[in-house]
Amino acid sequence: MDKAVLIVEDEKDIREIIEYNLKKQGFVTEAVQDGVQALKRIREGRLGLVILDLMLPGIDGMELCRIIRSDREKAVRETPVIMLTARSEEIDKVLGLELGADDYITKPFSTRELIARVKSVLRRYETAKAGPAAEQIIEVGDLVVDTGKYQVQKAGRRLDLSAVEFKLFLYLVQRPGRIISRDLLLDAVWGNESYVEPRTVDVHIRRMREKIEDDPSNPRYIMTKRGVGYYFSEKAAAP
Ligand code: CA
């Protein structure tokens, strides 16, 4: 990867360990010590990934992640973020609606885990980016998704999804197991030029479920994370 990994961490030792190990793996790295510097650098663009510590002086990691995810610039909003957290109880929050980080690492972490997480998040982004352009065929359970034709087949039968339903479905199916907030779905599917109520997402999800699920009230593919949003079942995505 030619784009740099930005490490945002005020603790020198941890910052240096991460940099050292990523460099050893061939990554280009940059490092800053606080949220203000981080935000400035992120807005300059051309970063492959940000490793963001939760506890930072000034703007903390949570606030910074929130700022990134609601930035006006699409490129900034879509910056891959891995959060470093010392407390496992924060994980739900970190990955959920409020922050929308892509993954997390709990301190203390092993180098191997760190590298694995970084590679996995980058891979996920590359797949998502290559998705529609490459006219991918995605097979999940008894569903076959043709991203080029905007079609979903279930057990060989073509489902009559609207364009919006298809876009919602595709966004979720390309990120199995990741909880996507209503706001993020609104942004991804409707864009931010039109004002659509978050409840609209629920309505479309309900209609989509009626077409996709065997039993819409007991879904197998499109799952609800109460109070947060939706996700595509990782279980359904498992081969
Ligand atoms: Ca810290």
PDB file of C-alpha atoms and ligand atoms in Angstrom:
ATOM      1  CA  MET A   1       0.000   0.000   0.000  1.00  0.00           C
ATOM      2  CA  ASP A   2       1.387   3.399  -0.949  1.00  0.00           C
ATOM      3  CA  LYS A   3      -0.863   5.456   1.323  1.00  0.00           C
ATOM      4  CA  ALA A   4       0.363   6.048   4.844  1.00  0.00           C
ATOM      5  CA  VAL A   5      -1.001   4.657   8.054  1.00  0.00           C
ATOM      6  CA  LEU A   6      -1.457   7.487  10.540  1.00  0.00           C
ATOM      7  CA  ILE A   7      -0.863   6.599  14.162  1.00  0.00           C
ATOM      8  CA  VAL A   8      -2.524   8.899  16.677  1.00  0.00           C
ATOM      9  CA  GLU A   9      -1.214   8.158  20.138  1.00  0.00           C
ATOM     10  CA  ASP A  10       0.183  10.386  22.865  1.00  0.00           C
ATOM     11  CA  GLU A  11       2.103   7.603  24.594  1.00  0.00           C
ATOM     12  CA  LYS A  12       5.512   7.593  22.999  1.00  0.00           C
ATOM     13  CA  ASP A  13       6.320   3.926  23.669  1.00  0.00           C
ATOM     14  CA  ILE A  14       3.128   2.619  22.129  1.00  0.00           C
ATOM     15  CA  ARG A  15       3.403   4.978  19.189  1.00  0.00           C
ATOM     16  CA  GLU A  16       6.915   3.819  18.461  1.00  0.00           C
ATOM     17  CA  ILE A  17       6.093   0.121  18.803  1.00  0.00           C
ATOM     18  CA  ILE A  18       3.246   0.468  16.325  1.00  0.00           C
ATOM     19  CA  GLU A  19       5.348   2.454  13.878  1.00  0.00           C
ATOM     20  CA  TYR A  20       8.239   0.064  14.130  1.00  0.00           C
ATOM     21  CA  ASN A  21       6.104  -2.990  13.472  1.00  0.00           C
ATOM     22  CA  LEU A  22       4.116  -1.503  10.633  1.00  0.00           C
ATOM     23  CA  LYS A  23       7.287  -0.304   8.933  1.00  0.00           C
ATOM     24  CA  LYS A  24       8.768  -3.754   9.290  1.00  0.00           C
ATOM     25  CA  GLN A  25       5.736  -5.031   7.370  1.00  0.00           C
ATOM     26  CA  GLY A  26       6.380  -2.553   4.598  1.00  0.00           C
ATOM     27  CA  PHE A  27       3.791   0.068   5.539  1.00  0.00           C
ATOM     28  CA  VAL A  28       4.476   3.768   5.224  1.00  0.00           C
ATOM     29  CA  THR A  29       3.677   5.383   8.549  1.00  0.00           C
ATOM     30  CA  GLU A  30       3.129   8.810  10.002  1.00  0.00           C
ATOM     31  CA  ALA A  31       2.518   9.621  13.631  1.00  0.00           C
ATOM     32  CA  VAL A  32       1.008  12.460  15.611  1.00  0.00           C
ATOM     33  CA  GLN A  33       0.465  12.912  19.315  1.00  0.00           C
ATOM     34  CA  ASP A  34      -2.913  14.532  19.651  1.00  0.00           C
ATOM     35  CA  GLY A  35      -6.334  14.874  18.114  1.00  0.00           C
ATOM     36  CA  VAL A  36      -5.848  18.366  16.744  1.00  0.00           C
ATOM     37  CA  GLN A  37      -2.778  17.405  14.734  1.00  0.00           C
ATOM     38  CA  ALA A  38      -4.514  14.218  13.664  1.00  0.00           C
ATOM     39  CA  LEU A  39      -7.570  16.009  12.310  1.00  0.00           C
ATOM     40  CA  LYS A  40      -5.389  18.431  10.393  1.00  0.00           C
ATOM     41  CA  ARG A  41      -3.447  15.573   8.821  1.00  0.00           C
ATOM     42  CA  ILE A  42      -6.562  13.497   8.044  1.00  0.00           C
ATOM     43  CA  ARG A  43      -8.153  16.440   6.229  1.00  0.00           C
ATOM     44  CA  GLU A  44      -5.067  16.742   4.053  1.00  0.00           C
ATOM     45  CA  GLY A  45      -6.044  13.339   2.673  1.00  0.00           C
ATOM     46  CA  ARG A  46      -4.222  10.423   1.098  1.00  0.00           C
ATOM     47  CA  LEU A  47      -4.154   8.269   4.194  1.00  0.00           C
ATOM     48  CA  GLY A  48      -4.747   4.541   3.930  1.00  0.00           C
ATOM     49  CA  LEU A  49      -5.783   4.061   7.507  1.00  0.00           C
ATOM     50  CA  VAL A  50      -5.832   5.761  10.899  1.00  0.00           C
ATOM     51  CA  ILE A  51      -4.965   3.994  14.135  1.00  0.00           C
ATOM     52  CA  LEU A  52      -6.596   6.139  16.743  1.00  0.00           C
ATOM     53  CA  ASP A  53      -6.070   5.973  20.469  1.00  0.00           C
ATOM     54  CA  LEU A  54      -9.157   6.611  22.558  1.00  0.00           C
ATOM     55  CA  MET A  55      -7.460   8.587  25.307  1.00  0.00           C
ATOM     56  CA  LEU A  56      -5.788  11.643  23.834  1.00  0.00           C
ATOM     57  CA  PRO A  57      -5.149  15.158  25.067  1.00  0.00           C
ATOM     58  CA  GLY A  58      -7.312  17.844  23.447  1.00  0.00           C
ATOM     59  CA  ILE A  59      -9.803  16.169  21.118  1.00  0.00           C
ATOM     60  CA  ASP A  60     -10.047  12.588  22.333  1.00  0.00           C
ATOM     61  CA  GLY A  61     -10.285   9.557  20.056  1.00  0.00           C
ATOM     62  CA  MET A  62     -14.070   9.234  20.320  1.00  0.00           C
ATOM     63  CA  GLU A  63     -14.710  12.836  19.444  1.00  0.00           C
ATOM     64  CA  LEU A  64     -12.196  12.695  16.621  1.00  0.00           C
ATOM     65  CA  CYS A  65     -13.788   9.578  15.150  1.00  0.00           C
ATOM     66  CA  ARG A  66     -17.177  11.278  15.300  1.00  0.00           C
ATOM     67  CA  ILE A  67     -15.767  14.333  13.521  1.00  0.00           C
ATOM     68  CA  ILE A  68     -14.173  12.186  10.809  1.00  0.00           C
ATOM     69  CA  ARG A  69     -17.371  10.220  10.170  1.00  0.00           C
ATOM     70  CA  SER A  70     -19.455  13.360   9.793  1.00  0.00           C
ATOM     71  CA  ASP A  71     -16.986  15.371   7.734  1.00  0.00           C
ATOM     72  CA  ARG A  72     -18.245  17.180   4.624  1.00  0.00           C
ATOM     73  CA  GLU A  73     -15.619  15.503   2.461  1.00  0.00           C
ATOM     74  CA  LYS A  74     -16.495  11.962   1.417  1.00  0.00           C
ATOM     75  CA  ALA A  75     -12.831  10.963   1.347  1.00  0.00           C
ATOM     76  CA  VAL A  76     -12.419  12.069   4.953  1.00  0.00           C
ATOM     77  CA  ARG A  77     -15.653  10.387   6.085  1.00  0.00           C
ATOM     78  CA  GLU A  78     -14.545   7.127   4.540  1.00  0.00           C
ATOM     79  CA  THR A  79     -11.097   7.031   6.129  1.00  0.00           C
ATOM     80  CA  PRO A  80     -10.601   3.572   7.634  1.00  0.00           C
ATOM     81  CA  VAL A  81     -10.256   3.868  11.422  1.00  0.00           C
ATOM     82  CA  ILE A  82      -9.020   1.346  13.944  1.00  0.00           C
ATOM     83  CA  MET A  83      -9.499   2.424  17.541  1.00  0.00           C
ATOM     84  CA  LEU A  84      -7.064   1.613  20.298  1.00  0.00           C
ATOM     85  CA  THR A  85      -8.915   1.127  23.525  1.00  0.00           C
ATOM     86  CA  ALA A  86      -7.882   0.125  26.994  1.00  0.00           C
ATOM     87  CA  ARG A  87     -11.353  -0.883  28.064  1.00  0.00           C
ATOM     88  CA  SER A  88     -13.328  -3.644  26.397  1.00  0.00           C
ATOM     89  CA  GLU A  89     -16.680  -2.218  27.529  1.00  0.00           C
ATOM     90  CA  GLU A  90     -16.212   0.639  25.109  1.00  0.00           C
ATOM     91  CA  ILE A  91     -16.144  -1.636  22.086  1.00  0.00           C
ATOM     92  CA  ASP A  92     -19.889  -1.534  21.360  1.00  0.00           C
ATOM     93  CA  LYS A  93     -19.803   2.222  21.368  1.00  0.00           C
ATOM     94  CA  VAL A  94     -16.674   2.383  19.258  1.00  0.00           C
ATOM     95  CA  LEU A  95     -18.022   0.140  16.519  1.00  0.00           C
ATOM     96  CA  GLY A  96     -21.620   1.280  16.701  1.00  0.00           C
ATOM     97  CA  LEU A  97     -23.741   4.164  15.641  1.00  0.00           C
ATOM     98  CA  GLU A  98     -21.980   6.940  17.428  1.00  0.00           C
ATOM     99  CA  LEU A  99     -18.472   6.399  16.189  1.00  0.00           C
ATOM    100  CA  GLY A 100     -18.477   3.930  13.345  1.00  0.00           C
ATOM    101  CA  ALA A 101     -14.868   2.830  13.685  1.00  0.00           C
ATOM    102  CA  ASP A 102     -13.993  -0.100  11.451  1.00  0.00           C
ATOM    103  CA  ASP A 103     -12.321  -2.159  14.101  1.00  0.00           C
ATOM    104  CA  TYR A 104     -10.651  -1.891  17.471  1.00  0.00           C
ATOM    105  CA  ILE A 105      -7.642  -3.194  19.293  1.00  0.00           C
ATOM    106  CA  THR A 106      -7.653  -3.571  23.047  1.00  0.00           C
ATOM    107  CA  LYS A 107      -4.527  -2.625  24.949  1.00  0.00           C
ATOM    108  CA  PRO A 108      -2.317  -4.454  25.629  1.00  0.00           C
ATOM    109  CA  PHE A 109      -2.167  -5.958  22.152  1.00  0.00           C
ATOM    110  CA  SER A 110       0.230  -8.249  20.405  1.00  0.00           C
ATOM    111  CA  THR A 111       2.087  -7.121  17.317  1.00  0.00           C
ATOM    112  CA  ARG A 112       0.600  -9.981  15.389  1.00  0.00           C
ATOM    113  CA  GLU A 113      -2.923  -8.938  16.287  1.00  0.00           C
ATOM    114  CA  LEU A 114      -2.206  -5.348  15.325  1.00  0.00           C
ATOM    115  CA  ILE A 115      -0.868  -6.286  11.893  1.00  0.00           C
ATOM    116  CA  ALA A 116      -3.724  -8.708  11.295  1.00  0.00           C
ATOM    117  CA  ARG A 117      -6.346  -6.062  12.119  1.00  0.00           C
ATOM    118  CA  VAL A 118      -4.686  -3.466   9.922  1.00  0.00           C
ATOM    119  CA  LYS A 119      -4.516  -5.830   6.976  1.00  0.00           C
ATOM    120  CA  SER A 120      -8.074  -7.003   7.469  1.00  0.00           C
ATOM    121  CA  VAL A 121      -9.524  -3.477   7.543  1.00  0.00           C
ATOM    122  CA  LEU A 122      -7.540  -2.478   4.461  1.00  0.00           C
ATOM    123  CA  ARG A 123      -8.707  -5.582   2.628  1.00  0.00           C
ATOM    124  CA  ARG A 124     -12.302  -4.829   3.533  1.00  0.00           C
ATOM    125  CA  TYR A 125     -12.006  -1.320   2.113  1.00  0.00           C
ATOM    126  CA  GLU A 126     -10.378  -2.491  -1.071  1.00  0.00           C
ATOM    127  CA  THR A 127     -13.108  -5.071  -1.626  1.00  0.00           C
ATOM    128  CA  ALA A 128     -15.816  -2.500  -0.997  1.00  0.00           C
ATOM    129  CA  LYS A 129     -14.177  -0.030  -3.358  1.00  0.00           C
ATOM    130  CA  ALA A 130     -13.667  -2.615  -6.084  1.00  0.00           C
ATOM    131  CA  GLY A 131     -17.230  -3.907  -5.555  1.00  0.00           C
ATOM    132  CA  PRO A 132     -19.651  -2.152  -7.889  1.00  0.00           C
ATOM    133  CA  ALA A 133     -17.018  -1.172 -10.442  1.00  0.00           C
ATOM    134  CA  ALA A 134     -15.853  -4.740 -10.814  1.00  0.00           C
ATOM    135  CA  GLU A 135     -19.441  -5.971 -11.278  1.00  0.00           C
ATOM    136  CA  GLN A 136     -18.978  -8.520  -8.639  1.00  0.00           C
ATOM    137  CA  ILE A 137     -21.120 -11.564  -8.037  1.00  0.00           C
ATOM    138  CA  ILE A 138     -21.615 -12.109  -4.306  1.00  0.00           C
ATOM    139  CA  GLU A 139     -23.060 -15.417  -3.145  1.00  0.00           C
ATOM    140  CA  VAL A 140     -24.447 -15.591   0.369  1.00  0.00           C
ATOM    141  CA  GLY A 141     -26.562 -18.496   1.549  1.00  0.00           C
ATOM    142  CA  ASP A 142     -29.279 -18.920  -1.068  1.00  0.00           C
ATOM    143  CA  LEU A 143     -28.790 -15.361  -2.336  1.00  0.00           C
ATOM    144  CA  VAL A 144     -26.807 -14.320  -5.396  1.00  0.00           C
ATOM    145  CA  VAL A 145     -26.084 -10.611  -5.776  1.00  0.00           C
ATOM    146  CA  ASP A 146     -25.035  -9.187  -9.123  1.00  0.00           C
ATOM    147  CA  THR A 147     -23.645  -5.732  -8.403  1.00  0.00           C
ATOM    148  CA  GLY A 148     -23.405  -4.806 -12.078  1.00  0.00           C
ATOM    149  CA  LYS A 149     -27.016  -5.644 -12.895  1.00  0.00           C
ATOM    150  CA  TYR A 150     -28.422  -4.444  -9.574  1.00  0.00           C
ATOM    151  CA  GLN A 151     -30.045  -7.826  -9.160  1.00  0.00           C
ATOM    152  CA  VAL A 152     -30.542 -10.232  -6.316  1.00  0.00           C
ATOM    153  CA  GLN A 153     -31.629 -13.809  -6.872  1.00  0.00           C
ATOM    154  CA  LYS A 154     -32.928 -16.052  -4.163  1.00  0.00           C
ATOM    155  CA  ALA A 155     -32.776 -19.792  -4.801  1.00  0.00           C
ATOM    156  CA  GLY A 156     -32.595 -19.030  -8.519  1.00  0.00           C
ATOM    157  CA  ARG A 157     -35.566 -16.672  -8.481  1.00  0.00           C
ATOM    158  CA  ARG A 158     -35.027 -12.990  -9.201  1.00  0.00           C
ATOM    159  CA  LEU A 159     -36.170 -10.658  -6.425  1.00  0.00           C
ATOM    160  CA  ASP A 160     -37.907  -7.456  -7.323  1.00  0.00           C
ATOM    161  CA  LEU A 161     -35.887  -4.968  -5.264  1.00  0.00           C
ATOM    162  CA  SER A 162     -36.191  -1.251  -5.846  1.00  0.00           C
ATOM    163  CA  ALA A 163     -32.983   0.682  -6.545  1.00  0.00           C
ATOM    164  CA  VAL A 164     -32.960   2.025  -2.991  1.00  0.00           C
ATOM    165  CA  GLU A 165     -33.552  -1.407  -1.498  1.00  0.00           C
ATOM    166  CA  PHE A 166     -30.763  -2.808  -3.622  1.00  0.00           C
ATOM    167  CA  LYS A 167     -28.325  -0.120  -2.564  1.00  0.00           C
ATOM    168  CA  LEU A 168     -29.184  -0.643   1.096  1.00  0.00           C
ATOM    169  CA  PHE A 169     -28.819  -4.379   0.732  1.00  0.00           C
ATOM    170  CA  LEU A 170     -25.515  -4.108  -1.102  1.00  0.00           C
ATOM    171  CA  TYR A 171     -24.078  -1.737   1.458  1.00  0.00           C
ATOM    172  CA  LEU A 172     -24.867  -4.194   4.246  1.00  0.00           C
ATOM    173  CA  VAL A 173     -23.891  -7.354   2.388  1.00  0.00           C
ATOM    174  CA  GLN A 174     -20.467  -5.933   1.551  1.00  0.00           C
ATOM    175  CA  ARG A 175     -19.797  -5.377   5.252  1.00  0.00           C
ATOM    176  CA  PRO A 176     -20.898  -8.586   6.926  1.00  0.00           C
ATOM    177  CA  GLY A 177     -21.128  -8.385  10.696  1.00  0.00           C
ATOM    178  CA  ARG A 178     -20.496  -4.678  10.801  1.00  0.00           C
ATOM    179  CA  ILE A 179     -23.253  -2.692  12.471  1.00  0.00           C
ATOM    180  CA  ILE A 180     -24.231   0.211  10.268  1.00  0.00           C
ATOM    181  CA  SER A 181     -26.089   3.114  11.778  1.00  0.00           C
ATOM    182  CA  ARG A 182     -29.186   4.587  10.163  1.00  0.00           C
ATOM    183  CA  ASP A 183     -27.285   7.811   9.608  1.00  0.00           C
ATOM    184  CA  LEU A 184     -24.500   6.049   7.780  1.00  0.00           C
ATOM    185  CA  LEU A 185     -27.014   4.149   5.634  1.00  0.00           C
ATOM    186  CA  LEU A 186     -28.822   7.387   4.845  1.00  0.00           C
ATOM    187  CA  ASP A 187     -25.580   8.898   3.759  1.00  0.00           C
ATOM    188  CA  ALA A 188     -24.471   5.894   1.736  1.00  0.00           C
ATOM    189  CA  VAL A 189     -27.752   5.355  -0.069  1.00  0.00           C
ATOM    190  CA  TRP A 190     -29.425   8.732  -0.298  1.00  0.00           C
ATOM    191  CA  GLY A 191     -26.342  10.927  -0.123  1.00  0.00           C
ATOM    192  CA  ASN A 192     -26.366  14.014   2.035  1.00  0.00           C
ATOM    193  CA  GLU A 193     -27.925  16.400  -0.429  1.00  0.00           C
ATOM    194  CA  SER A 194     -31.494  15.395   0.280  1.00  0.00           C
ATOM    195  CA  TYR A 195     -33.045  15.427   3.698  1.00  0.00           C
ATOM    196  CA  VAL A 196     -34.422  12.043   4.559  1.00  0.00           C
ATOM    197  CA  GLU A 197     -35.594  10.964   8.003  1.00  0.00           C
ATOM    198  CA  PRO A 198     -33.724   8.090   9.632  1.00  0.00           C
ATOM    199  CA  ARG A 199     -37.083   6.304   9.929  1.00  0.00           C
ATOM    200  CA  THR A 200     -37.104   6.045   6.154  1.00  0.00           C
ATOM    201  CA  VAL A 201     -34.276   3.563   6.481  1.00  0.00           C
ATOM    202  CA  ASP A 202     -36.449   1.366   8.707  1.00  0.00           C
ATOM    203  CA  VAL A 203     -39.265   1.437   6.186  1.00  0.00           C
ATOM    204  CA  HIS A 204     -37.014   0.371   3.334  1.00  0.00           C
ATOM    205  CA  ILE A 205     -35.352  -2.292   5.440  1.00  0.00           C
ATOM    206  CA  ARG A 206     -38.786  -3.683   6.280  1.00  0.00           C
ATOM    207  CA  ARG A 207     -39.772  -3.831   2.605  1.00  0.00           C
ATOM    208  CA  MET A 208     -36.442  -5.353   1.667  1.00  0.00           C
ATOM    209  CA  ARG A 209     -36.831  -8.021   4.346  1.00  0.00           C
ATOM    210  CA  GLU A 210     -40.246  -8.957   2.992  1.00  0.00           C
ATOM    211  CA  LYS A 211     -38.551  -9.783  -0.292  1.00  0.00           C
ATOM    212  CA  ILE A 212     -35.327 -11.317   0.953  1.00  0.00           C
ATOM    213  CA  GLU A 213     -36.165 -13.139   4.151  1.00  0.00           C
ATOM    214  CA  ASP A 214     -38.146 -16.382   4.431  1.00  0.00           C
ATOM    215  CA  ASP A 215     -39.675 -15.004   7.609  1.00  0.00           C
ATOM    216  CA  PRO A 216     -39.370 -11.188   7.695  1.00  0.00           C
ATOM    217  CA  SER A 217     -40.239 -11.042  11.394  1.00  0.00           C
ATOM    218  CA  ASN A 218     -37.455 -13.468  12.176  1.00  0.00           C
ATOM    219  CA  PRO A 219     -34.729 -12.395   9.751  1.00  0.00           C
ATOM    220  CA  ARG A 220     -31.739 -14.496   8.868  1.00  0.00           C
ATOM    221  CA  TYR A 221     -29.812 -12.033   6.693  1.00  0.00           C
ATOM    222  CA  ILE A 222     -30.591  -8.443   7.595  1.00  0.00           C
ATOM    223  CA  MET A 223     -30.368  -8.107  11.354  1.00  0.00           C
ATOM    224  CA  THR A 224     -31.365  -5.242  13.638  1.00  0.00           C
ATOM    225  CA  LYS A 225     -29.059  -3.864  16.280  1.00  0.00           C
ATOM    226  CA  ARG A 226     -31.603  -2.231  18.531  1.00  0.00           C
ATOM    227  CA  GLY A 227     -31.106   1.484  18.961  1.00  0.00           C
ATOM    228  CA  VAL A 228     -28.193   1.533  16.567  1.00  0.00           C
ATOM    229  CA  GLY A 229     -28.896   0.280  13.083  1.00  0.00           C
ATOM    230  CA  TYR A 230     -28.589  -2.799  10.941  1.00  0.00           C
ATOM    231  CA  TYR A 231     -26.088  -5.413   9.911  1.00  0.00           C
ATOM    232  CA  PHE A 232     -25.776  -8.302   7.550  1.00  0.00           C
ATOM    233  CA  SER A 233     -25.513 -11.539   9.499  1.00  0.00           C
ATOM    234  CA  GLU A 234     -21.990 -12.837   9.549  1.00  0.00           C
ATOM    235  CA  LYS A 235     -23.457 -16.278  10.037  1.00  0.00           C
ATOM    236  CA  ALA A 236     -25.299 -15.986   6.740  1.00  0.00           C
ATOM    237  CA  ALA A 237     -22.106 -14.789   5.078  1.00  0.00           C
ATOM    238  CA  ALA A 238     -20.031 -17.700   6.332  1.00  0.00           C
ATOM    239  CA  PRO A 239     -19.269 -20.162   3.548  1.00  0.00           C
TER     240      PRO A 239
HETATM  241 CA    CA B   1      -3.337   7.684  25.043  1.00  0.00          CA
END
